Coordinates of C-alpha atoms and ligand atoms in Angstrom, one line a residue:
M1 CA 89.0 182.9 161.3
I2 CA 87.3 179.6 160.3
E3 CA 87.2 176.6 162.6
A4 CA 87.5 173.3 161.0
V5 CA 87.8 169.5 161.8
M6 CA 90.3 167.2 160.0
V7 CA 89.5 163.8 158.8
G8 CA 92.7 161.9 158.0
A9 CA 95.9 163.4 159.6
G10 CA 98.5 162.0 157.1
Q11 CA 100.7 163.4 154.5
R12 CA 98.1 165.9 153.2
G13 CA 96.1 166.3 156.4
H14 CA 99.0 166.9 158.7
H15 CA 101.8 168.2 156.6
I16 CA 99.9 170.4 154.0
Y17 CA 96.5 171.6 155.5
G18 CA 97.7 171.4 159.1
R19 CA 100.8 173.2 158.6
W20 CA 99.1 176.0 156.5
A21 CA 96.7 176.5 159.4
L22 CA 99.6 176.8 161.9
A23 CA 101.3 179.4 159.7
N24 CA 98.0 181.2 159.1
R25 CA 96.4 181.1 162.7
D26 CA 94.2 184.2 162.0
R27 CA 92.5 182.4 159.0
L28 CA 92.0 178.6 160.0
R29 CA 92.0 176.7 163.2
F30 CA 91.6 172.9 163.6
V31 CA 89.5 172.1 166.6
A32 CA 89.1 168.3 166.2
V33 CA 90.7 165.3 164.3
A34 CA 89.7 161.9 163.3
D35 CA 92.2 159.2 162.3
P36 CA 92.1 155.5 163.2
S37 CA 95.9 155.8 163.9
A38 CA 96.5 156.8 167.6
E39 CA 99.9 158.1 166.7
R40 CA 98.4 160.4 163.9
R41 CA 95.8 161.7 166.2
R42 CA 98.4 162.4 168.8
R43 CA 100.8 164.2 166.4
F44 CA 97.9 166.4 164.8
G45 CA 96.3 166.9 168.2
E46 CA 99.5 168.1 169.9
A47 CA 100.4 170.4 166.9
H48 CA 96.9 172.2 167.0
G49 CA 96.3 172.1 170.7
I50 CA 93.4 169.6 170.4
S51 CA 92.3 168.0 173.6
D52 CA 92.0 164.2 173.9
R53 CA 88.2 164.5 173.9
D54 CA 88.3 165.9 170.4
R55 CA 90.7 163.3 168.9
Y56 CA 88.4 160.6 167.3
P57 CA 89.4 157.1 166.0
D58 CA 86.0 156.8 164.3
P59 CA 85.5 159.7 161.7
F60 CA 81.8 159.3 161.8
A61 CA 81.7 160.0 165.6
L62 CA 83.1 163.4 164.6
L63 CA 81.2 164.0 161.3
D64 CA 77.7 163.0 162.3
S65 CA 77.4 166.2 164.2
K66 CA 78.5 169.7 163.2
R67 CA 81.5 170.4 165.4
A68 CA 82.8 173.4 163.4
E69 CA 82.0 175.4 160.2
A70 CA 84.4 173.4 157.9
A71 CA 85.7 169.9 157.4
V72 CA 88.8 168.9 155.5
I73 CA 88.6 165.2 154.2
A74 CA 92.2 163.9 153.6
S75 CA 91.6 160.2 154.4
P76 CA 92.5 157.5 151.9
D77 CA 90.7 157.5 148.5
R78 CA 88.3 154.6 149.3
E79 CA 87.0 156.5 152.4
H80 CA 86.1 159.7 150.7
H81 CA 82.7 158.7 149.5
T82 CA 81.2 157.9 153.0
H83 CA 83.1 160.8 154.8
V84 CA 82.0 163.4 152.2
L85 CA 78.4 162.2 152.4
A86 CA 78.5 162.3 156.2
A87 CA 79.9 165.7 156.2
L88 CA 77.6 167.1 153.8
R89 CA 74.6 165.6 155.7
A90 CA 75.8 167.4 158.9
G91 CA 76.0 170.7 157.0
Y92 CA 79.8 171.4 157.0
H93 CA 81.6 173.3 154.3
V94 CA 83.8 170.6 152.9
L95 CA 87.2 170.5 151.3
A96 CA 87.6 167.0 150.1
E97 CA 90.8 165.6 148.5
K98 CA 90.6 164.2 145.0
P99 CA 89.5 161.7 143.8
M100 CA 86.0 162.5 145.0
A101 CA 85.4 158.8 145.5
H102 CA 86.8 155.4 144.3
T103 CA 84.0 154.5 141.9
L104 CA 82.3 156.6 139.3
E105 CA 78.9 155.8 140.7
S106 CA 79.9 157.1 144.1
C107 CA 81.2 160.3 142.5
F108 CA 77.8 160.9 140.9
E109 CA 76.1 160.2 144.2
I110 CA 78.2 162.9 145.8
V111 CA 77.3 165.4 143.1
A112 CA 73.7 164.8 143.8
A113 CA 74.2 165.0 147.7
S114 CA 76.1 168.2 147.4
R115 CA 72.9 169.9 145.8
Q116 CA 71.0 169.1 148.9
S117 CA 73.5 170.1 151.5
T118 CA 73.6 173.5 153.1
G119 CA 77.3 173.2 153.1
T120 CA 79.5 173.8 150.0
L121 CA 81.8 171.1 148.5
H122 CA 85.2 171.9 147.1
I123 CA 87.1 169.1 145.4
G124 CA 91.0 169.2 145.8
H125 CA 92.0 170.1 142.3
V126 CA 94.9 172.2 143.4
L127 CA 96.4 172.8 140.1
R128 CA 93.6 175.2 139.1
F129 CA 94.8 177.4 141.9
S130 CA 98.4 177.5 140.9
P131 CA 99.8 180.8 139.2
F132 CA 101.0 178.6 136.3
F133 CA 97.7 177.1 135.4
Q134 CA 95.9 180.3 136.0
A135 CA 98.2 182.1 133.5
L136 CA 97.7 179.3 131.1
H137 CA 93.9 179.4 131.5
E138 CA 94.0 183.2 131.0
V139 CA 95.8 182.9 127.7
I140 CA 93.4 180.4 126.4
A141 CA 90.3 182.2 127.6
S142 CA 91.6 185.5 126.0
G143 CA 91.4 183.9 122.6
R144 CA 94.9 184.7 121.6
L145 CA 95.5 181.2 120.4
G146 CA 92.3 181.4 118.2
D147 CA 90.3 178.2 118.5
I148 CA 91.9 175.2 120.1
V149 CA 92.4 172.4 117.6
T150 CA 94.7 169.8 119.4
V151 CA 96.1 169.5 122.8
E152 CA 98.9 167.2 124.1
H153 CA 99.3 166.9 127.8
R154 CA 101.7 164.8 129.5
E155 CA 102.0 164.1 133.2
N156 CA 105.6 162.9 133.6
V157 CA 106.1 161.2 137.0
V158 CA 109.7 160.9 138.0
A159 CA 110.8 157.2 138.3
W160 CA 111.4 157.2 142.1
H161 CA 108.0 158.8 142.7
M162 CA 106.4 156.1 140.5
A163 CA 108.1 153.6 142.6
H164 CA 107.1 155.3 145.8
S165 CA 103.4 155.7 145.2
Y166 CA 102.3 153.3 142.5
V167 CA 104.8 150.4 143.0
R168 CA 105.6 150.1 146.8
G169 CA 103.0 152.5 148.2
N170 CA 99.3 153.4 148.6
W171 CA 98.2 153.1 144.9
S172 CA 100.0 150.0 143.9
Q173 CA 97.1 147.5 144.0
R174 CA 93.9 147.5 142.0
A175 CA 92.0 145.9 144.8
T176 CA 92.6 148.6 147.4
S177 CA 93.0 151.9 145.3
P178 CA 91.6 153.5 142.3
P179 CA 93.8 153.2 139.1
M180 CA 96.6 155.6 138.5
V181 CA 94.7 157.4 135.8
V182 CA 92.1 158.3 138.5
A183 CA 94.4 158.8 141.4
K184 CA 96.9 160.9 139.6
A185 CA 95.3 162.1 136.4
T186 CA 92.0 163.5 137.6
H187 CA 94.1 166.8 138.0
D188 CA 94.9 166.6 134.3
F189 CA 91.5 165.8 133.1
D190 CA 90.3 168.7 135.1
I191 CA 92.8 171.0 133.5
L192 CA 91.8 169.9 130.1
H193 CA 88.1 170.2 130.9
W194 CA 88.6 173.7 132.3
N195 CA 90.6 175.0 129.3
L196 CA 88.7 173.4 126.5
A197 CA 85.4 174.5 127.9
S198 CA 83.6 171.9 125.7
P199 CA 82.2 168.6 126.8
A200 CA 84.2 165.5 125.9
Q201 CA 82.4 163.2 123.3
T202 CA 84.5 160.0 123.1
I203 CA 87.4 158.5 124.9
S204 CA 89.8 155.6 124.2
S205 CA 93.0 154.5 125.9
V206 CA 96.0 152.1 125.9
G207 CA 98.6 151.3 128.6
N208 CA 100.0 148.5 130.8
L209 CA 102.4 147.6 133.5
Y210 CA 105.6 147.6 131.5
E211 CA 108.4 147.6 133.9
F212 CA 107.6 146.6 137.5
R213 CA 107.2 142.7 137.1
P214 CA 109.5 140.1 138.5
E215 CA 110.4 138.8 135.1
R216 CA 112.1 142.2 134.4
A217 CA 114.2 142.2 137.6
P218 CA 117.9 142.2 137.2
A219 CA 119.3 138.6 137.7
D220 CA 121.1 139.3 141.0
S221 CA 118.6 141.7 142.6
T222 CA 117.6 140.9 146.2
E223 CA 114.1 141.1 147.8
R224 CA 115.0 144.4 149.5
C225 CA 117.3 147.2 148.5
T226 CA 118.9 147.1 152.1
D227 CA 119.8 143.3 151.9
P228 CA 122.1 144.9 150.6
C229 CA 121.3 144.7 146.8
P230 CA 124.3 144.5 144.5
V231 CA 122.5 145.9 141.4
E232 CA 124.3 149.2 140.5
D233 CA 122.7 152.3 139.2
C234 CA 119.2 151.1 139.9
P235 CA 116.7 153.8 139.1
Y236 CA 114.4 152.5 142.1
D237 CA 117.1 152.2 144.8
A238 CA 115.2 153.0 147.8
R239 CA 118.4 153.9 149.7
R240 CA 119.1 156.7 147.4
V241 CA 115.7 158.4 148.0
Y242 CA 115.0 157.7 151.7
L243 CA 118.4 157.5 153.3
N244 CA 119.4 161.0 151.8
P245 CA 119.8 163.2 154.9
A246 CA 119.0 166.2 152.7
V247 CA 115.5 164.9 152.4
T248 CA 113.5 165.8 155.5
G249 CA 109.9 166.2 154.1
W250 CA 108.0 164.1 151.6
P251 CA 108.4 161.3 150.7
V252 CA 110.5 160.4 153.8
H253 CA 107.7 161.4 156.2
V254 CA 105.4 158.9 154.5
I255 CA 107.6 156.0 155.5
T256 CA 108.6 157.0 159.0
D257 CA 108.3 159.6 161.7
D258 CA 111.7 158.8 162.9
F259 CA 114.0 160.8 160.7
S260 CA 117.3 159.6 162.2
P261 CA 119.5 157.4 159.9
E262 CA 118.5 154.3 162.0
G263 CA 114.8 155.1 161.8
R264 CA 114.9 155.6 158.0
L265 CA 116.9 152.3 157.6
R266 CA 114.5 150.4 159.9
A267 CA 111.5 151.6 157.8
L268 CA 113.3 150.3 154.6
Q269 CA 114.2 146.9 156.3
E270 CA 110.8 146.3 157.7
G271 CA 108.2 148.4 155.8
P272 CA 106.9 148.3 152.2
Y273 CA 109.1 151.1 150.9
G274 CA 112.4 149.1 151.0
R275 CA 111.0 146.2 148.8
C276 CA 112.6 145.5 145.3
A277 CA 110.4 147.5 142.9
W278 CA 110.3 144.5 140.4
K279 CA 109.1 142.1 143.1
C280 CA 106.3 144.1 145.0
G281 CA 103.4 142.5 143.2
S282 CA 102.3 145.8 141.9
D283 CA 99.3 145.3 139.5
V284 CA 98.6 148.9 138.3
V285 CA 99.8 150.4 135.0
D286 CA 103.1 152.4 134.8
H287 CA 102.0 154.2 131.6
Q288 CA 98.7 155.1 130.0
V289 CA 97.8 157.1 127.0
V290 CA 94.3 158.6 126.5
N291 CA 92.7 160.0 123.4
L292 CA 89.7 162.4 123.6
S293 CA 87.4 164.1 121.2
F294 CA 85.3 167.1 122.3
E295 CA 82.1 168.7 121.0
S296 CA 83.8 171.7 119.8
G297 CA 85.7 169.5 117.3
A298 CA 89.1 169.6 119.2
S299 CA 91.1 166.5 119.9
A300 CA 93.4 165.8 122.9
G301 CA 95.9 163.3 123.9
L302 CA 96.8 162.8 127.6
T303 CA 99.8 160.6 128.7
V304 CA 100.5 159.7 132.3
H305 CA 103.8 157.7 132.9
G306 CA 106.3 156.9 135.6
H307 CA 109.5 156.8 133.6
S308 CA 110.7 160.4 133.7
P309 CA 114.0 161.8 134.9
E310 CA 112.2 164.8 136.3
E311 CA 108.8 165.3 137.7
G312 CA 106.4 167.7 136.0
R313 CA 103.7 168.3 133.5
T314 CA 104.3 169.4 129.9
M315 CA 101.6 170.5 127.5
R316 CA 101.1 172.1 124.1
Y317 CA 97.8 173.7 122.8
D318 CA 97.6 174.3 119.1
G319 CA 95.0 176.9 118.1
T320 CA 94.1 178.4 114.8
R321 CA 96.2 181.5 115.5
A322 CA 99.0 180.5 117.8
T323 CA 100.5 177.6 119.8
L324 CA 101.0 177.6 123.5
R325 CA 103.7 175.4 125.1
G326 CA 104.0 174.9 128.8
R327 CA 106.2 173.2 131.3
F328 CA 105.1 172.9 135.0
G329 CA 107.4 171.5 137.6
R330 CA 110.6 172.6 139.2
H331 CA 111.2 174.7 136.1
Q332 CA 108.1 176.6 134.9
E333 CA 107.8 178.0 131.3
L334 CA 104.9 179.2 129.2
T335 CA 105.3 180.5 125.7
I336 CA 103.0 181.6 122.9
H337 CA 104.2 181.2 119.3
S338 CA 102.3 183.2 116.8
H339 CA 101.3 181.6 113.5
V340 CA 101.1 185.1 112.0
S341 CA 104.3 186.9 113.1
G342 CA 106.3 183.7 114.0
E343 CA 107.4 185.5 117.2
I344 CA 107.6 183.7 120.5
E345 CA 106.4 185.5 123.6
E346 CA 107.2 184.3 127.2
V347 CA 104.3 184.5 129.6
P348 CA 105.4 185.7 133.1
I349 CA 104.6 183.3 136.0
P350 CA 104.7 184.6 139.5
P351 CA 107.2 182.8 141.8
V352 CA 105.4 180.5 144.4
A353 CA 106.4 179.0 147.7
S354 CA 103.8 176.2 148.5
G355 CA 103.4 172.7 147.0
H356 CA 101.9 171.9 143.6
G357 CA 103.2 175.1 142.2
G358 CA 101.4 177.2 144.7
G359 CA 98.1 175.3 144.3
D360 CA 98.1 173.8 147.8
A361 CA 98.0 177.3 149.5
G362 CA 95.6 178.6 146.7
I363 CA 93.0 176.0 147.2
I364 CA 92.8 176.7 151.0
E365 CA 92.6 180.3 150.5
A366 CA 89.8 179.8 147.9
F367 CA 88.0 177.5 150.3
L368 CA 88.2 180.0 153.2
D369 CA 87.2 182.8 150.9
S370 CA 84.2 180.9 149.6
I371 CA 82.9 180.4 153.3
E372 CA 83.6 183.9 154.3
H373 CA 82.2 185.7 151.2
G374 CA 79.7 183.1 150.0
K375 CA 81.7 182.6 146.7
P376 CA 80.7 179.5 144.8
P377 CA 83.4 176.8 144.7
A378 CA 85.5 176.8 141.6
T379 CA 86.0 173.1 141.9
S380 CA 82.6 172.1 143.1
A381 CA 81.4 168.5 142.8
R382 CA 79.4 169.4 139.7
E383 CA 82.5 170.9 138.0
S384 CA 84.7 168.2 139.1
I385 CA 82.5 165.2 137.9
E386 CA 83.8 165.8 134.4
S387 CA 87.4 165.0 135.2
H388 CA 86.3 161.9 137.2
L389 CA 84.0 160.7 134.5
L390 CA 86.7 160.9 132.0
A391 CA 89.4 159.2 134.3
F392 CA 87.1 156.3 135.2
L393 CA 86.1 155.9 131.5
A394 CA 89.7 156.0 130.4
E395 CA 90.4 153.0 132.6
E396 CA 87.3 151.2 131.4
A397 CA 88.4 152.0 127.8
R398 CA 91.8 150.6 128.4
L399 CA 90.6 147.4 130.1
E400 CA 88.0 146.7 127.5
G401 CA 89.8 147.9 124.4
K402 CA 87.0 150.1 123.2
V403 CA 86.0 153.7 122.3
I404 CA 83.4 155.0 124.9
D405 CA 80.7 157.4 124.0
V406 CA 81.1 159.9 127.0
T407 CA 78.0 161.9 126.2
T408 CA 75.7 158.8 126.9
R409 CA 77.7 157.8 130.1
R410 CA 77.4 161.4 131.4
R411 CA 73.7 161.3 130.9
L412 CA 73.3 157.9 132.6
G413 CA 75.2 159.1 135.6
N414 CA 73.1 162.2 136.0
D415 CA 69.9 160.2 135.4
L416 CA 70.7 157.5 138.0
N417 CA 71.1 160.1 140.7
S418 CA 68.3 162.4 139.8
D419 CA 66.4 161.1 142.9
F420 CA 68.8 163.0 144.9
D421 CA 68.0 166.2 143.2
T422 CA 65.7 168.6 145.1
G423 CA 64.5 170.2 142.0
E424 CA 65.7 173.6 143.3
G425 CA 68.5 173.9 140.9
D426 CA 72.1 174.3 141.7
T427 CA 72.2 175.8 145.3
A428 CA 75.0 175.3 147.7
D429 CA 77.3 173.6 145.2
G430 CA 77.3 176.9 143.3
T431 CA 77.7 176.0 139.6
Ligands
NAD1 N1 95.3 167.2 145.8 C1 96.5 166.5 145.5 O1 97.2 166.8 144.7 C2 96.7 165.2 146.4 C3 98.1 164.9 146.6 C4 98.4 163.6 147.3 C5 97.4 163.0 147.8 N2 96.1 163.4 147.6 C6 95.0 162.6 148.2 O2 94.8 163.0 149.6 C7 94.3 161.8 150.4 C8 95.3 161.5 151.5 O3 96.6 161.2 151.0 P1 97.9 161.1 151.8 O4 99.0 161.1 150.8 O5 97.8 162.2 152.8 O6 97.8 159.7 152.4 P2 98.3 159.3 153.8 O7 98.2 157.7 153.9 O8 99.6 160.0 154.2 O9 97.2 159.8 154.9 C9 96.0 159.3 155.1 C10 95.6 159.4 156.5 O10 94.2 158.9 156.7 C11 94.1 157.9 157.8 N3 93.0 157.0 157.7 C12 93.1 155.8 157.2 N4 91.8 155.3 157.3 C13 90.9 156.3 157.7 C14 89.6 156.4 158.0 N5 88.8 155.3 157.7 N6 89.1 157.6 158.5 C15 90.0 158.6 158.7 N7 91.3 158.6 158.5 C16 91.9 157.4 158.0 C17 95.4 157.3 157.9 O11 95.8 156.9 159.2 C18 96.4 158.5 157.5 O12 96.8 159.3 158.6 C19 94.3 160.7 149.3 O13 93.0 160.6 148.9 C20 95.2 161.1 148.3 O14 94.8 160.6 147.0 C21 95.8 164.5 147.0

């Protein structure tokens, strides 16, 4: 059984990692928590039997000394950088939520720092640990598709989730959060990087905020959905999502801890999640398309957008011998279509219970296995820097309308942080 500390006891910290620990008491126990919110500290502390003394408002007061073997960093994106560096300095084994950090420079700094730490660093690329993406990876690695020539990968965010996270919620303002292509699509760049097994060479991107602007608001729309708003059949009507009594988990637990009809309504009337989606002042994109070339000669297109009727990722890998099509979401499908026989084979995917198609539970288990058996992290900082590099460069390419030479920028990032390198090669980070 591994003892751990929690930094950031919110949606991920409390509801995902915390709950997993409570359901698997023989594997993981949280012994301290840090969160500036007194309510979040109380909630997490009570759930895990953590005394008042071990509930910290200041994360550094907890992280600066090694209080347990492991640390889970589930604080907001902008805090990851300093929290991860502090935890590595103290020698914790760290499981840090993605993105690693909110700037590319900070990500490279974390890679360098992870080489010097006695603890390991695992980045929360949960999808790699889902049975679906493991099955997909096995097909590609087996060579059954031949050489991969093109990939189309789409992240289709359902319209109300777009409104929840990127219009009304945590990731709606450029000034306070990383762009959507970083916050959401580092997972997708990680999947491409893992499967193509070839460094990206160039990247370009287009995209904009198409929908969520005041000039696109219906004429009679009000400031809040609860005013009440007369617009019928609105795809972003907050009442439909948050007042639905059948929904008792995410996303309702993000807006309130009081699940009563009155508690939910109050949150919509007073908090950010009841605001009209067209009038929130969101300044981040609602769709972005990225084109990539790889050293192998393969080309890939990645689309992330928030105008889908259904949440999920869809993908197609065209190889020289067969094509693989995938659908990852509520319904999961993976098929191989042979260029030789024309036959279509369905790849079996084991059923899963936990979030992110089983990836949430999978990454926790992999993290604990790594500590217990000294296995190197599959999603180490060094492995994960590529997805972050591509995501940040995609945004730069979009903003500046240019094609970026990824090879040069990769080298530059590594060179700038070479001072951190001990010269002892890859040690604790494992790759
Ligand atoms: N791996 C995934 O697929 C995945 C999915 C969703 C979110 N995330 C990431 O997980 C992280 C947490 O997201 P969330 O949805 O739980 O957000 P959240 O807002 O629900 O939780 C964040 C918590 O951190 C606390 N906090 C704020 N400032 C802090 C500080 N300085 N030190 C410590 N704690 C602080 C907040 O009070 C809150 O309790 C984010 O980085 C997010 O991008 C990852």
